[in-house]
Amino acid sequence: MKKLHVRMMAASVIAACSSDAWAARVDYTLDAGVEQNSNVTLSPNDPIDQRYSRAGLGFIITDNLSALQVNLNGRVEYRGYRDDVFDDTVDGVLSGRVNWVAIPDRLSFSAEDSLTVQPVNALAPNAPGNRQQVNVFSLGPTLLFDWTRTLRGRAELRYIDSNAEISDEFNSNQLTLAMGAIRDLSPTSTLSLLAQAQAVDFDNDVVARDYHRYDLYARYERRLAHFELEFDAGYSRIDYRRGKGRTDPLVRGNLKWNPTAQSAFTASVSSEFSDTAGDALSSISMEPPSTVPDNVLTGRAVVNASPYVVRGADLGYTYSATRIRVGANVYAQKRNYVDTDAFDQKLRGARADFEWVLRPSLTFGVYATREKLHYTSLSREDKTARTGATLRYQMSRHWSTAFSWEHYKRDSTDAGQTVGQNIAYLSISYSNR
């Protein structure tokens, strides 16, 4: 296991288990059980059916003091394979933010971290031998200042360190400076002008090109009791130290509408430069998850050094009542990589979730996802489908048992890339709350 993995997960697990370390709220769940996998190697021709042990620790750490805000969540998970099909694995995920207010309404320091599991080869199946830990860490100060009663300023400096366990062309150091002027148009709306400069220095200059990125855009925000809108419009430019630069429009929009206390509609659109490290940090939520993480999922990021232009749209709906929770969203995305067109892609997908509390001690949930991914330069198309269900029985306040099942299928136009598997997991778990 790599040093990066050890440092990040050890620190998180110690914090999760040390509820007396500070006045933070710590929620954690320990689980252990047996998993049955019909195709543990995700082989297209010779599937290996295997039963193996699995155990994990998930946690959420939150604190919201006037001088310190903490929001951390993650999970570390062990799988013990049989017959030397794979070495036993320990994987982990971590997402969170810590903010320290040094001078109220003036100066604060924040640290953010995203530790995920990503494929080594994004074109191959996500079998255990095709996984790696990817970590992106950000640290720096934020300065706030007032020019007039309705005009404020903001300046941020961030150091960003990105590391991949295997794909070392991704490894880099970044320095970002952002400044903005914010004017209050009304008690519920603001208009801002923001500028950002970023210098990206890759560790391996042989396969990666260092570059500078500049963003200049305006932002409009409106926040009402049941409605939120945020819209950005401007331009971005990338200048390479070796090679020509490129300029593209920057457009981002997010909308949230709560017609009732139980339901919410969301919509988002984007057209902008991005990269794998930036996507990792932008995925860190400002709010803790509603439940302790109970699985370590493998992402689908292409872990390389190339920035890309991403254009996408997402529509979502959620409904939460006393005994029922429903969620659904549809999305589409197009990515064009700047340095290489091998991974240029178009993605369309949908997901639906349903959870039903049958009685206070028994909960049933199902989910389904469908995606179509077209690699435009490779003339390849992958269609993936996941369907799963979970039945959880609460034996006491702290102890529960669960049975989960998932079916995964990928159909590909490339020979030897069509695979499928069924996974069943029977577990017992202990939660501190």
Short mmCIF file of C-alpha atoms in Angstrom, two decimals:
data_model
loop_
_atom_site.label_atom_id
_atom_site.label_comp_id
_atom_site.label_asym_id
_atom_site.label_seq_id
_atom_site.Cartn_x
_atom_site.Cartn_y
_atom_site.Cartn_z
CA MET A 1 0.00 0.00 0.00
CA LYS A 2 1.38 3.40 -1.00
CA LYS A 3 2.53 6.00 1.56
CA LEU A 4 -0.12 8.41 0.31
CA HIS A 5 -2.86 5.92 1.06
CA VAL A 6 -1.46 5.18 4.53
CA ARG A 7 -1.13 8.84 5.54
CA MET A 8 -4.57 9.96 4.43
CA MET A 9 -6.62 7.04 5.66
CA ALA A 10 -4.74 6.57 8.94
CA ALA A 11 -5.33 10.20 9.89
CA SER A 12 -9.02 9.96 9.04
CA VAL A 13 -9.62 6.70 10.87
CA ILE A 14 -7.86 7.96 14.02
CA ALA A 15 -9.98 11.11 13.92
CA ALA A 16 -13.17 9.12 13.38
CA CYS A 17 -12.50 6.86 16.34
CA SER A 18 -11.41 9.65 18.71
CA SER A 19 -14.68 11.37 19.51
CA ASP A 20 -13.14 12.98 22.60
CA ALA A 21 -10.39 14.72 20.61
CA TRP A 22 -12.57 17.85 20.26
CA ALA A 23 -16.22 18.80 20.45
CA ALA A 24 -16.98 17.51 16.96
CA ARG A 25 -19.84 15.17 16.18
CA VAL A 26 -18.49 11.80 15.03
CA ASP A 27 -20.74 9.21 13.40
CA TYR A 28 -19.20 5.90 12.37
CA THR A 29 -20.24 2.42 11.27
CA LEU A 30 -18.18 -0.77 11.40
CA ASP A 31 -19.32 -3.64 9.20
CA ALA A 32 -18.05 -7.09 8.30
CA GLY A 33 -19.41 -9.92 6.22
CA VAL A 34 -19.13 -12.23 3.25
CA GLU A 35 -19.37 -11.19 -0.39
CA GLN A 36 -20.18 -13.47 -3.33
CA ASN A 37 -18.98 -12.32 -6.77
CA SER A 38 -19.94 -14.22 -9.95
CA ASN A 39 -17.07 -12.69 -11.96
CA VAL A 40 -14.46 -11.34 -9.56
CA THR A 41 -11.91 -10.62 -12.33
CA LEU A 42 -14.52 -9.10 -14.68
CA SER A 43 -13.34 -11.45 -17.41
CA PRO A 44 -15.33 -11.51 -20.68
CA ASN A 45 -14.66 -15.21 -21.30
CA ASP A 46 -13.65 -17.14 -18.16
CA PRO A 47 -15.52 -15.75 -15.14
CA ILE A 48 -14.28 -16.78 -11.70
CA ASP A 49 -17.03 -17.17 -9.10
CA GLN A 50 -15.63 -16.49 -5.63
CA ARG A 51 -16.75 -15.92 -2.06
CA TYR A 52 -14.46 -13.72 0.06
CA SER A 53 -14.43 -11.69 3.26
CA ARG A 54 -15.08 -7.97 3.40
CA ALA A 55 -14.95 -5.41 6.23
CA GLY A 56 -15.09 -1.63 6.44
CA LEU A 57 -15.27 1.50 8.56
CA GLY A 58 -17.30 4.51 7.40
CA PHE A 59 -17.42 7.84 9.21
CA ILE A 60 -18.72 11.42 9.19
CA ILE A 61 -17.01 14.14 11.28
CA THR A 62 -18.69 17.53 11.60
CA ASP A 63 -18.17 20.64 13.68
CA ASN A 64 -19.52 24.15 13.25
CA LEU A 65 -17.95 26.44 15.81
CA SER A 66 -17.52 30.16 15.20
CA ALA A 67 -13.78 29.73 14.64
CA LEU A 68 -13.66 26.20 13.22
CA GLN A 69 -15.84 24.40 10.69
CA VAL A 70 -15.19 20.72 9.93
CA ASN A 71 -16.87 18.48 7.37
CA LEU A 72 -15.14 15.15 6.73
CA ASN A 73 -16.55 11.85 5.51
CA GLY A 74 -14.96 8.70 4.21
CA ARG A 75 -14.53 4.97 4.38
CA VAL A 76 -11.70 2.45 4.53
CA GLU A 77 -12.45 -1.08 3.30
CA TYR A 78 -10.68 -4.47 3.30
CA ARG A 79 -11.27 -7.37 0.92
CA GLY A 80 -9.58 -10.73 1.45
CA TYR A 81 -9.54 -12.72 -1.80
CA ARG A 82 -9.04 -16.48 -2.06
CA ASP A 83 -6.84 -18.65 -4.30
CA ASP A 84 -4.42 -15.79 -5.07
CA VAL A 85 -6.79 -14.37 -7.70
CA PHE A 86 -5.83 -10.91 -6.36
CA ASP A 87 -3.76 -9.74 -3.43
CA ASP A 88 -5.86 -8.71 -0.43
CA THR A 89 -6.79 -5.05 -0.84
CA VAL A 90 -7.31 -2.07 1.44
CA ASP A 91 -8.96 0.88 -0.33
CA GLY A 92 -10.25 4.14 1.01
CA VAL A 93 -12.10 7.31 0.11
CA LEU A 94 -12.09 10.66 1.88
CA SER A 95 -13.85 13.92 1.10
CA GLY A 96 -13.89 16.97 3.28
CA ARG A 97 -13.03 20.48 4.27
CA VAL A 98 -11.64 22.14 7.39
CA ASN A 99 -11.89 25.93 7.78
CA TRP A 100 -10.28 27.96 10.56
CA VAL A 101 -11.43 31.57 11.04
CA ALA A 102 -8.36 33.48 12.23
CA ILE A 103 -10.04 36.92 12.15
CA PRO A 104 -13.86 36.94 11.98
CA ASP A 105 -15.19 38.32 8.67
CA ARG A 106 -11.61 39.04 7.54
CA LEU A 107 -9.16 36.13 7.38
CA SER A 108 -9.58 32.36 7.32
CA PHE A 109 -7.49 29.33 6.36
CA SER A 110 -8.97 26.25 4.75
CA ALA A 111 -7.82 22.75 3.78
CA GLU A 112 -9.68 20.45 1.40
CA ASP A 113 -8.95 16.87 0.44
CA SER A 114 -10.38 14.38 -2.05
CA LEU A 115 -9.11 10.80 -1.90
CA THR A 116 -10.79 8.49 -4.41
CA VAL A 117 -10.34 5.13 -6.13
CA GLN A 118 -10.00 5.50 -9.91
CA PRO A 119 -9.18 3.11 -12.78
CA VAL A 120 -5.60 2.84 -14.03
CA ASN A 121 -6.92 2.22 -17.55
CA ALA A 122 -10.27 3.93 -18.08
CA LEU A 123 -10.97 1.75 -21.15
CA ALA A 124 -10.67 -1.56 -19.25
CA PRO A 125 -13.16 -3.09 -16.76
CA ASN A 126 -12.90 -1.88 -13.16
CA ALA A 127 -11.57 -5.16 -11.74
CA PRO A 128 -9.46 -5.03 -8.54
CA GLY A 129 -6.24 -5.12 -10.61
CA ASN A 130 -7.28 -1.93 -12.44
CA ARG A 131 -7.61 0.42 -9.48
CA GLN A 132 -5.47 3.11 -7.88
CA GLN A 133 -5.73 5.72 -5.15
CA VAL A 134 -5.88 9.34 -6.39
CA ASN A 135 -5.49 12.19 -3.92
CA VAL A 136 -5.96 15.95 -4.42
CA PHE A 137 -5.16 18.27 -1.50
CA SER A 138 -5.73 22.04 -1.32
CA LEU A 139 -4.52 24.50 1.34
CA GLY A 140 -4.54 28.27 1.65
CA PRO A 141 -5.94 31.54 3.09
CA THR A 142 -9.00 33.61 2.20
CA LEU A 143 -9.07 37.37 2.82
CA LEU A 144 -12.34 39.33 2.99
CA PHE A 145 -12.59 43.12 2.96
CA ASP A 146 -15.26 45.82 2.55
CA TRP A 147 -15.01 48.78 0.17
CA THR A 148 -18.48 50.23 0.82
CA ARG A 149 -21.65 49.11 2.57
CA THR A 150 -22.79 47.18 -0.53
CA LEU A 151 -19.44 46.38 -2.18
CA ARG A 152 -17.12 43.69 -0.82
CA GLY A 153 -13.87 42.11 -1.90
CA ARG A 154 -12.47 38.60 -1.65
CA ALA A 155 -9.00 37.17 -2.33
CA GLU A 156 -7.92 33.51 -2.17
CA LEU A 157 -4.55 31.82 -2.47
CA ARG A 158 -4.44 28.04 -2.81
CA TYR A 159 -1.66 25.49 -3.05
CA ILE A 160 -2.87 22.24 -4.63
CA ASP A 161 -1.00 18.92 -4.57
CA SER A 162 -2.22 16.10 -6.84
CA ASN A 163 -0.94 12.51 -6.68
CA ALA A 164 -1.93 9.22 -8.30
CA GLU A 165 -0.77 5.86 -6.99
CA ILE A 166 0.19 4.53 -10.45
CA SER A 167 -0.50 7.12 -13.19
CA ASP A 168 2.37 9.42 -12.20
CA GLU A 169 1.94 11.72 -15.21
CA PHE A 170 -0.99 13.16 -13.22
CA ASN A 171 1.23 14.22 -10.29
CA SER A 172 1.54 17.99 -10.04
CA ASN A 173 1.76 21.10 -7.87
CA GLN A 174 -0.54 24.02 -8.53
CA LEU A 175 -0.75 27.58 -7.25
CA THR A 176 -4.01 29.47 -7.68
CA LEU A 177 -4.77 33.13 -6.95
CA ALA A 178 -8.38 34.31 -7.18
CA MET A 179 -9.81 37.78 -6.57
CA GLY A 180 -13.35 39.06 -6.71
CA ALA A 181 -15.55 42.10 -6.15
CA ILE A 182 -19.10 41.41 -4.91
CA ARG A 183 -21.93 43.96 -5.00
CA ASP A 184 -25.23 43.48 -3.16
CA LEU A 185 -28.07 44.25 -5.57
CA SER A 186 -30.74 43.45 -2.97
CA PRO A 187 -31.04 41.46 0.26
CA THR A 188 -31.44 38.31 -1.87
CA SER A 189 -29.19 38.88 -4.91
CA THR A 190 -25.56 39.74 -5.69
CA LEU A 191 -23.44 40.48 -8.77
CA SER A 192 -19.73 39.67 -8.78
CA LEU A 193 -16.70 40.10 -11.03
CA LEU A 194 -14.07 37.41 -10.49
CA ALA A 195 -10.59 36.75 -11.86
CA GLN A 196 -8.39 33.71 -11.31
CA ALA A 197 -4.85 32.76 -12.32
CA GLN A 198 -3.45 29.26 -11.96
CA ALA A 199 0.06 27.86 -12.54
CA VAL A 200 0.29 24.07 -13.00
CA ASP A 201 3.71 22.37 -12.67
CA PHE A 202 3.80 18.63 -13.41
CA ASP A 203 6.40 16.38 -11.80
CA ASN A 204 7.06 14.53 -15.06
CA ASP A 205 7.78 17.10 -17.77
CA VAL A 206 8.55 14.40 -20.33
CA VAL A 207 4.90 13.31 -20.75
CA ALA A 208 3.11 16.38 -19.34
CA ARG A 209 3.12 20.03 -20.34
CA ASP A 210 3.13 22.74 -17.67
CA TYR A 211 0.63 25.52 -18.27
CA HIS A 212 -1.01 28.66 -16.90
CA ARG A 213 -4.77 29.11 -16.83
CA TYR A 214 -6.64 32.43 -16.57
CA ASP A 215 -10.37 32.91 -15.88
CA LEU A 216 -12.34 36.15 -15.97
CA TYR A 217 -16.10 35.99 -15.44
CA ALA A 218 -19.17 37.60 -13.87
CA ARG A 219 -21.46 35.82 -11.43
CA TYR A 220 -25.09 36.48 -10.56
CA GLU A 221 -26.61 34.88 -7.44
CA ARG A 222 -30.16 34.97 -6.12
CA ARG A 223 -31.28 33.12 -2.98
CA LEU A 224 -34.89 32.96 -1.82
CA ALA A 225 -36.65 30.76 0.70
CA HIS A 226 -37.50 28.07 -1.88
CA PHE A 227 -35.34 29.06 -4.85
CA GLU A 228 -31.59 29.38 -5.51
CA LEU A 229 -29.86 30.48 -8.71
CA GLU A 230 -26.17 30.88 -9.53
CA PHE A 231 -24.90 31.77 -13.01
CA ASP A 232 -21.36 32.46 -14.30
CA ALA A 233 -20.36 33.83 -17.71
CA GLY A 234 -16.93 34.81 -19.02
CA TYR A 235 -13.80 33.48 -20.72
CA SER A 236 -10.90 31.17 -19.87
CA ARG A 237 -7.47 30.81 -21.46
CA ILE A 238 -4.76 28.17 -21.17
CA ASP A 239 -1.16 29.12 -22.06
CA TYR A 240 1.37 26.30 -22.35
CA ARG A 241 5.04 26.80 -21.63
CA ARG A 242 5.65 24.59 -24.67
CA GLY A 243 3.11 25.04 -27.43
CA LYS A 244 0.15 27.20 -28.36
CA GLY A 245 -2.56 28.36 -25.98
CA ARG A 246 -6.33 28.18 -26.26
CA THR A 247 -9.27 30.40 -25.29
CA ASP A 248 -12.85 29.21 -24.66
CA PRO A 249 -16.05 30.65 -23.19
CA LEU A 250 -16.87 29.90 -19.55
CA VAL A 251 -20.53 29.30 -18.71
CA ARG A 252 -21.87 27.70 -15.52
CA GLY A 253 -25.35 27.64 -14.07
CA ASN A 254 -26.98 25.97 -11.06
CA LEU A 255 -30.62 26.12 -10.02
CA LYS A 256 -32.46 24.61 -7.06
CA TRP A 257 -36.21 24.84 -6.42
CA ASN A 258 -38.01 23.49 -3.36
CA PRO A 259 -41.75 23.64 -4.16
CA THR A 260 -42.48 21.84 -0.86
CA ALA A 261 -40.55 20.92 2.27
CA GLN A 262 -40.23 17.33 1.00
CA SER A 263 -39.33 17.84 -2.68
CA ALA A 264 -36.58 19.55 -4.65
CA PHE A 265 -35.72 20.08 -8.31
CA THR A 266 -32.15 20.78 -9.42
CA ALA A 267 -30.63 21.75 -12.76
CA SER A 268 -27.10 22.57 -13.87
CA VAL A 269 -25.32 23.44 -17.12
CA SER A 270 -21.63 24.01 -17.84
CA SER A 271 -19.18 24.82 -20.62
CA GLU A 272 -15.66 25.37 -19.31
CA PHE A 273 -12.08 24.20 -19.00
CA SER A 274 -11.50 21.59 -16.31
CA ASP A 275 -9.15 18.75 -15.34
CA THR A 276 -9.20 15.67 -13.13
CA ALA A 277 -7.77 17.51 -10.10
CA GLY A 278 -10.23 20.38 -10.43
CA ASP A 279 -13.16 18.00 -10.76
CA ALA A 280 -12.04 16.19 -7.59
CA LEU A 281 -12.01 19.39 -5.51
CA SER A 282 -15.28 20.70 -6.98
CA SER A 283 -17.02 17.45 -5.99
CA ILE A 284 -16.40 18.12 -2.26
CA SER A 285 -19.78 18.96 -0.79
CA MET A 286 -20.22 21.79 1.71
CA GLU A 287 -22.85 19.67 3.50
CA PRO A 288 -22.18 16.28 5.15
CA PRO A 289 -23.90 13.22 3.62
CA SER A 290 -27.19 12.11 5.13
CA THR A 291 -25.82 8.63 5.92
CA VAL A 292 -22.41 7.18 6.76
CA PRO A 293 -20.62 5.93 3.59
CA ASP A 294 -21.11 2.16 3.29
CA ASN A 295 -19.12 1.37 0.13
CA VAL A 296 -15.88 2.26 -1.67
CA LEU A 297 -16.82 2.88 -5.28
CA THR A 298 -14.41 3.01 -8.21
CA GLY A 299 -14.74 6.21 -10.22
CA ARG A 300 -14.43 6.61 -13.97
CA ALA A 301 -11.98 9.50 -14.25
CA VAL A 302 -9.26 9.49 -16.90
CA VAL A 303 -6.21 10.10 -14.69
CA ASN A 304 -3.82 12.02 -16.92
CA ALA A 305 -2.19 15.44 -17.28
CA SER A 306 -4.44 16.92 -19.94
CA PRO A 307 -7.03 19.60 -19.23
CA TYR A 308 -10.24 19.37 -21.22
CA VAL A 309 -13.26 21.36 -22.30
CA VAL A 310 -16.35 19.94 -20.67
CA ARG A 311 -19.92 20.74 -21.66
CA GLY A 312 -22.76 19.20 -19.73
CA ALA A 313 -26.26 19.38 -18.32
CA ASP A 314 -27.94 17.65 -15.38
CA LEU A 315 -31.57 17.53 -14.19
CA GLY A 316 -32.54 16.01 -10.85
CA TYR A 317 -35.51 15.48 -8.52
CA THR A 318 -35.72 14.25 -4.92
CA TYR A 319 -38.64 13.56 -2.62
CA SER A 320 -38.24 12.70 1.08
CA ALA A 321 -41.09 11.78 3.39
CA THR A 322 -41.29 9.94 6.68
CA ARG A 323 -41.20 6.46 5.13
CA ILE A 324 -40.29 7.03 1.47
CA ARG A 325 -37.39 8.64 -0.35
CA VAL A 326 -37.24 8.95 -4.14
CA GLY A 327 -34.46 10.34 -6.33
CA ALA A 328 -33.94 10.60 -10.08
CA ASN A 329 -31.66 12.46 -12.44
CA VAL A 330 -30.67 12.51 -16.10
CA TYR A 331 -27.44 13.94 -17.45
CA ALA A 332 -25.38 14.45 -20.59
CA GLN A 333 -21.75 15.47 -20.96
CA LYS A 334 -19.14 16.00 -23.66
CA ARG A 335 -15.38 16.15 -23.02
CA ASN A 336 -12.68 17.21 -25.48
CA TYR A 337 -9.13 16.84 -24.18
CA VAL A 338 -6.62 19.53 -25.10
CA ASP A 339 -3.42 17.45 -25.26
CA THR A 340 -4.81 14.22 -26.73
CA ASP A 341 -8.05 13.22 -28.41
CA ALA A 342 -7.83 9.53 -27.45
CA PHE A 343 -10.31 9.96 -24.58
CA ASP A 344 -12.67 12.51 -26.17
CA GLN A 345 -16.13 11.33 -25.19
CA LYS A 346 -19.86 11.88 -25.16
CA LEU A 347 -21.84 10.57 -22.18
CA ARG A 348 -25.56 10.20 -21.54
CA GLY A 349 -27.04 8.62 -18.45
CA ALA A 350 -29.83 8.34 -15.91
CA ARG A 351 -30.17 7.14 -12.31
CA ALA A 352 -33.15 6.35 -10.09
CA ASP A 353 -33.26 5.54 -6.35
CA PHE A 354 -36.12 4.40 -4.13
CA GLU A 355 -36.06 3.73 -0.37
CA TRP A 356 -39.01 2.50 1.68
CA VAL A 357 -39.18 2.10 5.46
CA LEU A 358 -41.38 -1.00 5.66
CA ARG A 359 -41.49 -0.72 9.43
CA PRO A 360 -39.28 1.07 11.98
CA SER A 361 -36.73 -1.75 12.04
CA LEU A 362 -36.81 -2.77 8.35
CA THR A 363 -35.76 -0.69 5.31
CA PHE A 364 -35.78 -1.68 1.66
CA GLY A 365 -34.00 0.20 -1.13
CA VAL A 366 -33.44 -0.22 -4.87
CA TYR A 367 -31.51 1.73 -7.50
CA ALA A 368 -30.80 1.55 -11.22
CA THR A 369 -28.37 3.38 -13.51
CA ARG A 370 -27.99 3.39 -17.28
CA GLU A 371 -25.18 5.04 -19.25
CA LYS A 372 -24.02 5.26 -22.86
CA LEU A 373 -20.41 6.38 -23.33
CA HIS A 374 -19.09 7.07 -26.83
CA TYR A 375 -15.35 7.59 -27.38
CA THR A 376 -15.50 9.77 -30.48
CA SER A 377 -11.88 9.36 -31.67
CA LEU A 378 -11.76 5.62 -30.96
CA SER A 379 -15.16 4.92 -32.59
CA ARG A 380 -16.05 2.91 -29.50
CA GLU A 381 -19.31 2.81 -27.56
CA ASP A 382 -19.90 1.30 -24.11
CA LYS A 383 -23.34 0.78 -22.61
CA THR A 384 -23.36 0.09 -18.86
CA ALA A 385 -26.19 -0.83 -16.52
CA ARG A 386 -26.31 -1.30 -12.75
CA THR A 387 -29.28 -2.53 -10.78
CA GLY A 388 -29.17 -3.12 -7.05
CA ALA A 389 -31.24 -3.70 -3.92
CA THR A 390 -30.62 -3.61 -0.16
CA LEU A 391 -32.66 -4.97 2.74
CA ARG A 392 -31.56 -3.74 6.19
CA TYR A 393 -32.87 -4.98 9.56
CA GLN A 394 -32.19 -2.89 12.68
CA MET A 395 -31.72 -5.43 15.45
CA SER A 396 -31.11 -2.82 18.18
CA ARG A 397 -30.11 0.80 18.50
CA HIS A 398 -26.51 0.10 17.45
CA TRP A 399 -26.58 -3.28 15.68
CA SER A 400 -28.03 -4.10 12.28
CA THR A 401 -27.72 -6.67 9.54
CA ALA A 402 -28.13 -6.20 5.80
CA PHE A 403 -28.23 -8.07 2.53
CA SER A 404 -27.33 -6.23 -0.68
CA TRP A 405 -27.27 -7.39 -4.29
CA GLU A 406 -26.05 -5.72 -7.49
CA HIS A 407 -26.05 -6.71 -11.15
CA TYR A 408 -23.53 -4.99 -13.46
CA LYS A 409 -23.37 -5.32 -17.25
CA ARG A 410 -21.22 -3.53 -19.83
CA ASP A 411 -21.76 -4.00 -23.57
CA SER A 412 -18.95 -2.65 -25.73
CA THR A 413 -18.33 -2.39 -29.44
CA ASP A 414 -14.68 -3.30 -28.73
CA ALA A 415 -13.92 -7.01 -28.79
CA GLY A 416 -13.28 -8.53 -25.37
CA GLN A 417 -14.72 -5.59 -23.43
CA THR A 418 -18.27 -6.89 -22.84
CA VAL A 419 -18.48 -8.10 -19.23
CA GLY A 420 -21.01 -8.72 -16.48
CA GLN A 421 -21.18 -9.76 -12.83
CA ASN A 422 -23.53 -10.29 -9.88
CA ILE A 423 -22.43 -9.30 -6.37
CA ALA A 424 -24.17 -10.23 -3.10
CA TYR A 425 -23.01 -9.02 0.34
CA LEU A 426 -24.33 -10.28 3.69
CA SER A 427 -23.09 -8.16 6.58
CA ILE A 428 -23.50 -7.23 10.21
CA SER A 429 -22.67 -3.72 11.38
CA TYR A 430 -22.29 -1.58 14.49
CA SER A 431 -23.08 2.17 14.50
CA ASN A 432 -22.28 4.49 17.37
CA ARG A 433 -25.56 6.44 16.87
#
